[in-house]
CSV table of C-alpha atoms and ligand atoms in Angstrom, one decimal:
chain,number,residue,atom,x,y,z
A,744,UNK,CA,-34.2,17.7,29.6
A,745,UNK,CA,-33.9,21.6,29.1
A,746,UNK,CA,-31.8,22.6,26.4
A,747,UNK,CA,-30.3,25.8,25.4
A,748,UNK,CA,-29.4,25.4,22.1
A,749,UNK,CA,-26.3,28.8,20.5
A,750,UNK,CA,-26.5,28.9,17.0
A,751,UNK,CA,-29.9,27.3,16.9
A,752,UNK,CA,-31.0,28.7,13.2
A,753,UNK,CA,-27.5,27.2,11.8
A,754,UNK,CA,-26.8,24.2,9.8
A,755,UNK,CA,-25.7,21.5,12.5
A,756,UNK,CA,-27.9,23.4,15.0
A,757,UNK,CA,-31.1,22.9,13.1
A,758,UNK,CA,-30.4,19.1,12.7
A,759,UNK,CA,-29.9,19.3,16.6
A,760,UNK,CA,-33.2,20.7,17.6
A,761,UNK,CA,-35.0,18.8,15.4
A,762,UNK,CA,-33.5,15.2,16.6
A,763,UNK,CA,-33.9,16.8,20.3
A,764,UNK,CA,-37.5,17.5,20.4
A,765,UNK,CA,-38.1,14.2,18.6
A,766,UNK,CA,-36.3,12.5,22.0
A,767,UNK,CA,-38.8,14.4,24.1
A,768,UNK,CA,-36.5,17.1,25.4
A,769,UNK,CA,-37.3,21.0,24.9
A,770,UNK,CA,-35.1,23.4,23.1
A,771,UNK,CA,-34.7,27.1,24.0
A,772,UNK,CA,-32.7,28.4,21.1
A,773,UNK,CA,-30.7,31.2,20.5
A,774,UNK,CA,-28.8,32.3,17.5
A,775,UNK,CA,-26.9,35.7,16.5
A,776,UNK,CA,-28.6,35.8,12.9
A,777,UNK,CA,-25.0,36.6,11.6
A,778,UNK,CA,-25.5,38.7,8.2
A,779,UNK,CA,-22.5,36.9,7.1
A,780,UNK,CA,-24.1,33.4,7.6
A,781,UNK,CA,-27.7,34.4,7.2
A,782,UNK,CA,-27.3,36.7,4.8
A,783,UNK,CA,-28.4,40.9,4.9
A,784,UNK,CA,-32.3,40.2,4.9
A,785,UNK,CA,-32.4,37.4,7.5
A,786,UNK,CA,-36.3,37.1,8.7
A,787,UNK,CA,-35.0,35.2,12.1
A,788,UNK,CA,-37.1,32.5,13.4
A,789,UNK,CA,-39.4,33.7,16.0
A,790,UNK,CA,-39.3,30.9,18.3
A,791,UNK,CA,-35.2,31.6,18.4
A,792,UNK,CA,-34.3,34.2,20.4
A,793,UNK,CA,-31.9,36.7,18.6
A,794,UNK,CA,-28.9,36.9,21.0
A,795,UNK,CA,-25.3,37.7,20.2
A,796,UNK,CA,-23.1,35.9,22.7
A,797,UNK,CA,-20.4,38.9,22.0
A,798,UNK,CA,-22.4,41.5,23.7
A,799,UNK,CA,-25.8,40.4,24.7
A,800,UNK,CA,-26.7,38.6,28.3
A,801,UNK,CA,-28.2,35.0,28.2
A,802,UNK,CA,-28.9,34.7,32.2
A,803,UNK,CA,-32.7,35.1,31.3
A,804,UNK,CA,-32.4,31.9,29.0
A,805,UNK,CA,-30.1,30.0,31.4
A,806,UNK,CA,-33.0,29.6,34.3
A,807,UNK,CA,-34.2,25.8,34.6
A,808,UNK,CA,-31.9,24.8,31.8
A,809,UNK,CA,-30.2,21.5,32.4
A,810,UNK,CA,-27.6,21.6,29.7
A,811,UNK,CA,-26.1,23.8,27.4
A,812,UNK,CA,-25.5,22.9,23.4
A,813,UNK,CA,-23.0,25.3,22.2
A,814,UNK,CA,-22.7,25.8,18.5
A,815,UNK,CA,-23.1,29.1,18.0
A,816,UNK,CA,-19.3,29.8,16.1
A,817,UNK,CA,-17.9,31.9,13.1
A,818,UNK,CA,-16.6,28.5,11.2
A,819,UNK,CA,-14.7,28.1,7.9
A,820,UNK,CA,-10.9,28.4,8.4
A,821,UNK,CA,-10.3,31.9,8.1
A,822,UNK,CA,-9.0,33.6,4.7
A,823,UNK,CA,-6.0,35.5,6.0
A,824,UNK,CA,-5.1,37.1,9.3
A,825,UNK,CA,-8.0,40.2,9.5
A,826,UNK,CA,-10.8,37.2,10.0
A,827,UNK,CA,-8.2,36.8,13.3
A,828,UNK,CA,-10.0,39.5,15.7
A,829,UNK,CA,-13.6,38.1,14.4
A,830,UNK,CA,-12.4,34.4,15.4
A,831,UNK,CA,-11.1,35.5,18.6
A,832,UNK,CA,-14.6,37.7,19.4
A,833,UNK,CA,-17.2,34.8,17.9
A,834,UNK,CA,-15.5,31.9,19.0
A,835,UNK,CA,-13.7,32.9,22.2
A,836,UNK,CA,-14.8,35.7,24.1
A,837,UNK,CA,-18.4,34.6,23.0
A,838,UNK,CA,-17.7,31.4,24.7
A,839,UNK,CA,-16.3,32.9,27.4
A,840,UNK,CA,-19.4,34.6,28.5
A,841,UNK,CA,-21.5,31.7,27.9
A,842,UNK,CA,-19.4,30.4,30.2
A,843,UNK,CA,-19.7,32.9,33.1
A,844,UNK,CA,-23.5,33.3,32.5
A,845,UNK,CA,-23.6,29.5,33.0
A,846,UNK,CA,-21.4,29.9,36.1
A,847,UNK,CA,-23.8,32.8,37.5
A,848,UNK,CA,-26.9,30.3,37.0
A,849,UNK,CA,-25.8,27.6,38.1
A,850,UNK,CA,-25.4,25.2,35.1
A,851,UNK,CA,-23.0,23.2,35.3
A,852,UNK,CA,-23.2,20.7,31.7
A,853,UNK,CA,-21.8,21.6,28.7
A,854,UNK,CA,-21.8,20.2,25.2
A,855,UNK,CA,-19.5,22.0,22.8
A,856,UNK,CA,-18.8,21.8,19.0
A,857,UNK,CA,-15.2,21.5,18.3
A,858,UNK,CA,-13.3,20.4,15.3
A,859,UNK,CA,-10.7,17.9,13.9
A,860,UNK,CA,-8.8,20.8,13.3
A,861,UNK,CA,-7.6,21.3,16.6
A,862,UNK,CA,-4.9,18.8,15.4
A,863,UNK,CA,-3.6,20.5,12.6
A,864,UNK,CA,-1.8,17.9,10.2
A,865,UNK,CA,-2.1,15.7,12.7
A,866,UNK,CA,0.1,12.3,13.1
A,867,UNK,CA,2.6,10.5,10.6
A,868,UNK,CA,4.9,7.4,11.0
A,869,UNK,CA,8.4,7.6,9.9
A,870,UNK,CA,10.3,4.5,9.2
A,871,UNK,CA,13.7,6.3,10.6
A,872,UNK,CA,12.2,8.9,13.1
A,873,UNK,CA,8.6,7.1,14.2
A,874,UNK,CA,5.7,8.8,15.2
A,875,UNK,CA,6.0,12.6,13.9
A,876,UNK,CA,4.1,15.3,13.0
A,877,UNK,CA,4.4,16.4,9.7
A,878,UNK,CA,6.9,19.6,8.6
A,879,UNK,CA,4.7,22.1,7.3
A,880,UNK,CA,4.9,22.0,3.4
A,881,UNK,CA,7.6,23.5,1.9
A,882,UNK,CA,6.3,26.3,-1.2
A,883,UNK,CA,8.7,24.8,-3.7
A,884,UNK,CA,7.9,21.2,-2.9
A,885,UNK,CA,4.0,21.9,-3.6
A,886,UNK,CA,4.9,24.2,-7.0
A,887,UNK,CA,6.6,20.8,-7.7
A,888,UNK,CA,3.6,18.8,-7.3
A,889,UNK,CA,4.9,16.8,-4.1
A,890,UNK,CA,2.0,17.1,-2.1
A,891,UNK,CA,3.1,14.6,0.5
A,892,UNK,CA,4.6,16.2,3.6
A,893,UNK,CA,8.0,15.0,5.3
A,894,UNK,CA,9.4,14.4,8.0
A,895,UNK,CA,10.0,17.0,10.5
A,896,UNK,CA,13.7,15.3,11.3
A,897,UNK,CA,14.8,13.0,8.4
A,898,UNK,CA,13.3,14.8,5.6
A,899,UNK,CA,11.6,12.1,4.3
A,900,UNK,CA,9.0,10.1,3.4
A,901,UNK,CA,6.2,9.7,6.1
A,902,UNK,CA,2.7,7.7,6.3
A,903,UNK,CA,-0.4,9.3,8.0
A,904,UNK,CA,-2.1,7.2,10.6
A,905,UNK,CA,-5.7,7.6,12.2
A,906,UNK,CA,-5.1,9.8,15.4
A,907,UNK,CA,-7.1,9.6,18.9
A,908,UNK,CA,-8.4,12.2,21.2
A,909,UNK,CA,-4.8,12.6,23.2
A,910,UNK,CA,-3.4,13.8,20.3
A,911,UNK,CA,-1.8,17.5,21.0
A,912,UNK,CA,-3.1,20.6,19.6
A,913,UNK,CA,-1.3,21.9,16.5
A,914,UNK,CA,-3.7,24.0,15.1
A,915,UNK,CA,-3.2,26.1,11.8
A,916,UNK,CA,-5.5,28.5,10.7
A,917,UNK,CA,-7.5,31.3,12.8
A,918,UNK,CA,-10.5,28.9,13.4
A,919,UNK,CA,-8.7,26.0,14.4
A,920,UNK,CA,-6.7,28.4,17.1
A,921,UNK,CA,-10.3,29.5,18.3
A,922,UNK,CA,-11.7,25.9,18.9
A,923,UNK,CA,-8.4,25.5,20.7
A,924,UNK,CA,-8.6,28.4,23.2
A,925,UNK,CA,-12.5,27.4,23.1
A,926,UNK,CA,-11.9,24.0,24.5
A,927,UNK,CA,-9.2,25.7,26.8
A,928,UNK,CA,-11.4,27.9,28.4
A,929,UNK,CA,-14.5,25.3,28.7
A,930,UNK,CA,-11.7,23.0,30.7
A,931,UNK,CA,-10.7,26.0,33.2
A,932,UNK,CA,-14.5,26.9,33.4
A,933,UNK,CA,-14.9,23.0,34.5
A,934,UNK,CA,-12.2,23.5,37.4
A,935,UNK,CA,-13.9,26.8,38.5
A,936,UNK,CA,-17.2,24.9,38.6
A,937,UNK,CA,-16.3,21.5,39.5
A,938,UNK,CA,-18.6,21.3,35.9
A,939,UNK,CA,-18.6,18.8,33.3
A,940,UNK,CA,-18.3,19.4,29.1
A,941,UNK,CA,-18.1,17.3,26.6
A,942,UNK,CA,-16.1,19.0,23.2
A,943,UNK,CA,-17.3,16.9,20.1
A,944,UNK,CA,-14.2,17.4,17.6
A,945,UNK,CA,-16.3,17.0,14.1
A,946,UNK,CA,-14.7,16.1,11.2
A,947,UNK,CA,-15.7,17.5,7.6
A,948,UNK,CA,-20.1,17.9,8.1
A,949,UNK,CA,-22.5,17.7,5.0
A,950,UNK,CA,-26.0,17.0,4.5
A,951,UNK,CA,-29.0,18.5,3.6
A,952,UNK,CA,-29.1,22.2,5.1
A,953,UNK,CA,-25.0,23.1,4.1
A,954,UNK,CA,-24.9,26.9,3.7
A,955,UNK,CA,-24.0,27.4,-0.4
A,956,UNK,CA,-20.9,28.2,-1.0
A,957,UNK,CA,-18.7,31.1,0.5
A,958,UNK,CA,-15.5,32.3,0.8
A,959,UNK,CA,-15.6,30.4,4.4
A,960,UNK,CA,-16.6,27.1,2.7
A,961,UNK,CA,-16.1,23.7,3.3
A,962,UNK,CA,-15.2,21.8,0.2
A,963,UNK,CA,-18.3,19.8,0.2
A,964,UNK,CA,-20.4,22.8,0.1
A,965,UNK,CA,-17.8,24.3,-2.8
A,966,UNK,CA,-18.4,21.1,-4.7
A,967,UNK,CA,-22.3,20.8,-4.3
A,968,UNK,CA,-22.8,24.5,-5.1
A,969,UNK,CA,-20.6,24.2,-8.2
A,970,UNK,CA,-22.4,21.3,-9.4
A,971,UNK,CA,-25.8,23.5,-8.7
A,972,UNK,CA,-24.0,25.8,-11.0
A,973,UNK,CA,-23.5,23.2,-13.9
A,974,UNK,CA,-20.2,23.0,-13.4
A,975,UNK,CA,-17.2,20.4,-12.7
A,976,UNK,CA,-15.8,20.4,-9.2
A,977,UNK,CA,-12.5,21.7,-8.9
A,978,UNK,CA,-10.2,19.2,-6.9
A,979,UNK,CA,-6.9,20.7,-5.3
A,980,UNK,CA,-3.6,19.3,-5.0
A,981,UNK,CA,-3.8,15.7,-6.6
A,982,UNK,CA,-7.3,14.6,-5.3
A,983,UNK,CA,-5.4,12.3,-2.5
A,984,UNK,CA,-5.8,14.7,0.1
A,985,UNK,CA,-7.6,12.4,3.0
A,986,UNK,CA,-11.1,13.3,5.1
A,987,UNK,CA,-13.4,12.0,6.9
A,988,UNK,CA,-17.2,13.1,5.6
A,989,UNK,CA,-19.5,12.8,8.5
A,990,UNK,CA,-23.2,13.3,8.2
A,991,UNK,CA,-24.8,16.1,9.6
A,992,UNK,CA,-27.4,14.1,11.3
A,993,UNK,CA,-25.0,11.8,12.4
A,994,UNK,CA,-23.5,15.1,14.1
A,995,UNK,CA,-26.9,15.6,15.7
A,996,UNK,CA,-27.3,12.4,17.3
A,997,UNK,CA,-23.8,12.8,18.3
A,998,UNK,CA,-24.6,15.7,20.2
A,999,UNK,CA,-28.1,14.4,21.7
A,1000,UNK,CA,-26.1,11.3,23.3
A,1001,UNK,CA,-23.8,14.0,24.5
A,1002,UNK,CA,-26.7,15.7,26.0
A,1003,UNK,CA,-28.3,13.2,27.7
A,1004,UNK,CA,-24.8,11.8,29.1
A,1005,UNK,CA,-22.6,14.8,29.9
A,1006,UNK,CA,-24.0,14.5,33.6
A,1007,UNK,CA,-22.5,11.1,34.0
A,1008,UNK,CA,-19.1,12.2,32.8
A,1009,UNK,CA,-16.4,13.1,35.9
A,1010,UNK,CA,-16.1,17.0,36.3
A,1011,UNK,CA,-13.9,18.3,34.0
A,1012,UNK,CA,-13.2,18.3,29.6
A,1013,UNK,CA,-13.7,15.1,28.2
A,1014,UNK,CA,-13.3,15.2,24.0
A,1015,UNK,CA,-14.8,12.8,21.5
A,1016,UNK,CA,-13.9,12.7,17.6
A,1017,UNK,CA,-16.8,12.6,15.8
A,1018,UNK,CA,-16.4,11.1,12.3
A,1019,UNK,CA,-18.2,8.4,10.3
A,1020,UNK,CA,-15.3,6.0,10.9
A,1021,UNK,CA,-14.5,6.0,6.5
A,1022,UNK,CA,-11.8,7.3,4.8
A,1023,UNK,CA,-12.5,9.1,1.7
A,1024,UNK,CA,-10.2,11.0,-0.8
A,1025,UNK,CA,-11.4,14.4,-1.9
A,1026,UNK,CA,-11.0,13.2,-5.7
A,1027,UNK,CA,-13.4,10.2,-4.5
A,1028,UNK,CA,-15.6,12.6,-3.1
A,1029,UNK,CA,-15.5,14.6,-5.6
A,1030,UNK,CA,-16.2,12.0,-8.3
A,1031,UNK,CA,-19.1,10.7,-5.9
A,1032,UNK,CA,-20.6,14.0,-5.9
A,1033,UNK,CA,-20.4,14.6,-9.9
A,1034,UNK,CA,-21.4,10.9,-10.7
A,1035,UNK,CA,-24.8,11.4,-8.5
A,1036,UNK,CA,-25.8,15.1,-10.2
A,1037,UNK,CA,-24.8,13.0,-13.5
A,1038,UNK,CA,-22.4,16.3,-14.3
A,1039,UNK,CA,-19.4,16.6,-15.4
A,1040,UNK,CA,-16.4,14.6,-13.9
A,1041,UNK,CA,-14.0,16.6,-11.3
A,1042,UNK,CA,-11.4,18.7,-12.7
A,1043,UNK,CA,-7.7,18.0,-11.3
A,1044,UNK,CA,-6.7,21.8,-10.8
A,1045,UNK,CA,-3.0,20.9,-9.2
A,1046,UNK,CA,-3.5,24.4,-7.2
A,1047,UNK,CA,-2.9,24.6,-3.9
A,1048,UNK,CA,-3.6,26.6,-0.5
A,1049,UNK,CA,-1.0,27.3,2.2
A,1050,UNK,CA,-3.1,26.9,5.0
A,1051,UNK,CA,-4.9,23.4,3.5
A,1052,UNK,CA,-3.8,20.0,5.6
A,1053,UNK,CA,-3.1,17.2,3.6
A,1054,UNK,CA,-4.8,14.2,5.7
A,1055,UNK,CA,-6.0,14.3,8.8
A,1056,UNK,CA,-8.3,11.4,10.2
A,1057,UNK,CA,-9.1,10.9,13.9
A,1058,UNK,CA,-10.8,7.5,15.2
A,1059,UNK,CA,-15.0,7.9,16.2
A,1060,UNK,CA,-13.6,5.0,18.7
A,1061,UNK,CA,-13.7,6.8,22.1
A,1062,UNK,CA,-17.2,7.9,21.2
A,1063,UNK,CA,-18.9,4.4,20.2
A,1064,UNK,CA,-17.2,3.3,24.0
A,1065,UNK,CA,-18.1,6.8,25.6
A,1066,UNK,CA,-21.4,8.0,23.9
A,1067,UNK,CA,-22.5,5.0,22.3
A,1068,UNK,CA,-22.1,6.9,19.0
A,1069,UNK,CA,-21.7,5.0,16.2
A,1070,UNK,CA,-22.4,6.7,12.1
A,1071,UNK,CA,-25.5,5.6,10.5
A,1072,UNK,CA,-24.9,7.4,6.7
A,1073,UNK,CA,-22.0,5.3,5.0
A,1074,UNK,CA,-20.1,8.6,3.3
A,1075,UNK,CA,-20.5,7.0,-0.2
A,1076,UNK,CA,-24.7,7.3,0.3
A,1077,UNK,CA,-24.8,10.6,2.1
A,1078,UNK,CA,-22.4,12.2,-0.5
A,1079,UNK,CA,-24.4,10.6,-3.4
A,1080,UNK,CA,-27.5,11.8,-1.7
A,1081,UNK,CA,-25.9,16.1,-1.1
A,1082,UNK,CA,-25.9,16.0,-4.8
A,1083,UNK,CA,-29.6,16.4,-4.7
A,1084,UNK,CA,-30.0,17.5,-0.8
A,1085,UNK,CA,-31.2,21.1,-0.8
A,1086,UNK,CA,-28.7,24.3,0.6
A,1087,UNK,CA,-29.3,26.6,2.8
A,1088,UNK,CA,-28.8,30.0,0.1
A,1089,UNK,CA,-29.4,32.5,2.7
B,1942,UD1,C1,-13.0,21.7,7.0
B,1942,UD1,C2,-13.6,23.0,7.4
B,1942,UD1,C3,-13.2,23.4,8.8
B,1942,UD1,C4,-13.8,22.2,9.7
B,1942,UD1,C5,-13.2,20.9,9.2
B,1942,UD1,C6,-13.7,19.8,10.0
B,1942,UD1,C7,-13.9,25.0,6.0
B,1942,UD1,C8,-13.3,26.0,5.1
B,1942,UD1,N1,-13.1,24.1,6.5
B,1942,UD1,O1,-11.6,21.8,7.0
B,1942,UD1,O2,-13.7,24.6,9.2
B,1942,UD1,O3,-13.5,22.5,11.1
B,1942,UD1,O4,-13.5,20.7,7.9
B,1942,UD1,O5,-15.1,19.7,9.9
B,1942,UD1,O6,-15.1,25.1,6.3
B,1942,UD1,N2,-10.4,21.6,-1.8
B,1942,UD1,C9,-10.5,21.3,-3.1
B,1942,UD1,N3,-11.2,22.2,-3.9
B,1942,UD1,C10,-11.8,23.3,-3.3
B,1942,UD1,C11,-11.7,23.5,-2.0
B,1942,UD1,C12,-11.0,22.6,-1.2
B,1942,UD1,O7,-9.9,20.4,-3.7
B,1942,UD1,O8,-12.5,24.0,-4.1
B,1942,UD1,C13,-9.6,20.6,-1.0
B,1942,UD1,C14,-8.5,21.3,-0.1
B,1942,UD1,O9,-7.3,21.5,-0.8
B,1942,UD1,C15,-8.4,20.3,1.1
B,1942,UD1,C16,-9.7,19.6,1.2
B,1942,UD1,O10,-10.4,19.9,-0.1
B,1942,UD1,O11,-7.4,19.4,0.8
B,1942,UD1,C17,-10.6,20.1,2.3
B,1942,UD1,O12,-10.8,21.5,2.3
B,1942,UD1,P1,-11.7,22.3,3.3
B,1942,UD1,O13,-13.1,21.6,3.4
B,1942,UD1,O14,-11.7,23.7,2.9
B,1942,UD1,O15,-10.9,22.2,4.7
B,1942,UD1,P2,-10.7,21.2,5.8
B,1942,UD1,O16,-9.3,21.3,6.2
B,1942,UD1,O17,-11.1,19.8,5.5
């Protein structure tokens, strides 16, 4: 197959070509070279073209391709409401032209790069009220050091509970509201068409690769790049916070499957979550992280950050029946292994 390939130099991008080619398909790539991700003195790959889906036409590198692999994004969650414009221009009108250029050349197969955070807090079981989502965190319940949220309608205690794919949108933070509109648009793009897209909804990526740290961080790249640093993660909240840590090149072969199956999907949107399946706590992780460096044990800071979830964790099930995806990297070996995997510094 033909590939085009947004955000080809980036972290899960790489990963992508790489597993791609080694399936026999060709990879056009494009990437924006973002200063912000690549840093001031980029030297861009010659092989990727240098294209800024904001402004710049892609028709050129559309001809004979089969599908598209969109992962070109501005990602992090956003650190207050001036990133709001940016998210909107990256993620949503970039898409959005993507989009028409694919309409204008007649592709019609999409593959997409969304994110668990489309659901927000996602789901929690009530014993009084039943399945809820959470209330969003009240200021003097966190300065109290209950980091648990409630009940939307009795006020009270409430269990999270792995969510599927029909889940609806509750997204809470400028990035999260981008993959929304981003999956919004590549579902009215498939009606227009009669087109197929697959949107893979990752859950917290790591691996080998993982930009260093920056304000727009993950908080596995914040805990390896500490460690680099020689010092003790920093764990928020009480460490229970729950993830899911998925592989990066368990996110690539996630997307090749996609790839090579998107044309058998029925016209329109179908999402997958793509996780490893394992439930980790960020003061596990974090432990995991500092006991493989052989530094020194996570700190338990008790700060916390308005905008932060407190568990979310979707099921991989609809993709091992849909894709045939299934995780290969348990998170306990891939996270021991990130202490020593290399970042990308810029
Ligand atoms: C992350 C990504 C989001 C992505 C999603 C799924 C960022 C900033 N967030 O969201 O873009 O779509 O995974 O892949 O890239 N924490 C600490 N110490 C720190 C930093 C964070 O304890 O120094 C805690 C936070 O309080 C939070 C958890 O770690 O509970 C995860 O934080 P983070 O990785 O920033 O955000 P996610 O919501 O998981």
């Amino acid at each position: 197959m033909r590939i085009l390939l947004t955000g080809a130099a980036g972290f899960i991008g790489t990963h992508i070509a790489r597993q791609a080619r080694a399936r026999g398909h060709e990879v056009v790539g494009l990437d924006a070279y973002l200063p912000a991700a690549h840093g001031p003195d980029v030297a861009p790959d010659p092989a990727i073209a240098r294209r800024d889906l904001r402004t710049d036409d892609v028709d050129d590198l559309l001809v004979g391709i089969d599908v598209v692999c969109h992962q070109a994004a501005m990602v992090g969650n956003g650190v207050d409401a001036q990133d709001l414009p940016a998210y909107a221009e990256h993620n949503d009108a970039g898409s959005a032209r993507l989009l028409a250029a694919m309409a204008r050349t007649g592709v019609a197969d999409l593959v997409m790069a969304s994110s668990m955070v489309v659901y927000g807090d996602g789901r929690y079981t009530c014993p009084v009220d039943g399945d809820v989502p959470p209330a969003v965190r009240e200021d003097a319940d966190l300065h109290d050091g209950r980091f648990e949220p409630r009940c939307p309608r009795c006020h009270g205690d409430i269990t999270w509970r792995e969510i599927g794919e029909d889940t609806p949108f509750l997204p809470r933070t400028s990035y999260a509201a981008s993959k929304v509109a981003q999956e919004h648009y590549a579902s009215a793009w498939c009606t227009l068409q009669t087109a197929r897209a697959i949107a893979l909804r990752y859950h917290n990526v790591y691996g080998p690769g993982m930009p260093a740290d920056t304000p727009y961080s993950g908080v596995a790249a914040i805990f390896r790049s500490a460690i680099a640093r020689g010092e003790a993660p920093r764990v928020f909240e009480d460490g229970q916070q729950v993830r899911d840590f998925v592989h990066v090149t368990d996110v690539a072969h996630a997307n090749v499957l996609a790839i090579e199956q998107v044309a058998e999907h029925p016209a329109g949107l179908t999402a997958y979550n793509v996780a490893s399946g394992r439930t980790f706590t960020i003061g596990e992780m974090a432990a995991t992280l500092a006991r493989a460096a052989g530094g020194d044990a996570p700190v338990l800071t008790g700060d916390h950050r308005r905008f932060d979830v407190r568990h979310v964790v979707a099921s991989p099930a609809a993709a091992t029946a849909g894709l045939g995806f299934t995780a290969q990297i348990a998170p306990e070996v891939g996270l021991a292994r990130l202490a020593s995997d290399p970042l990308r510094t810029r």
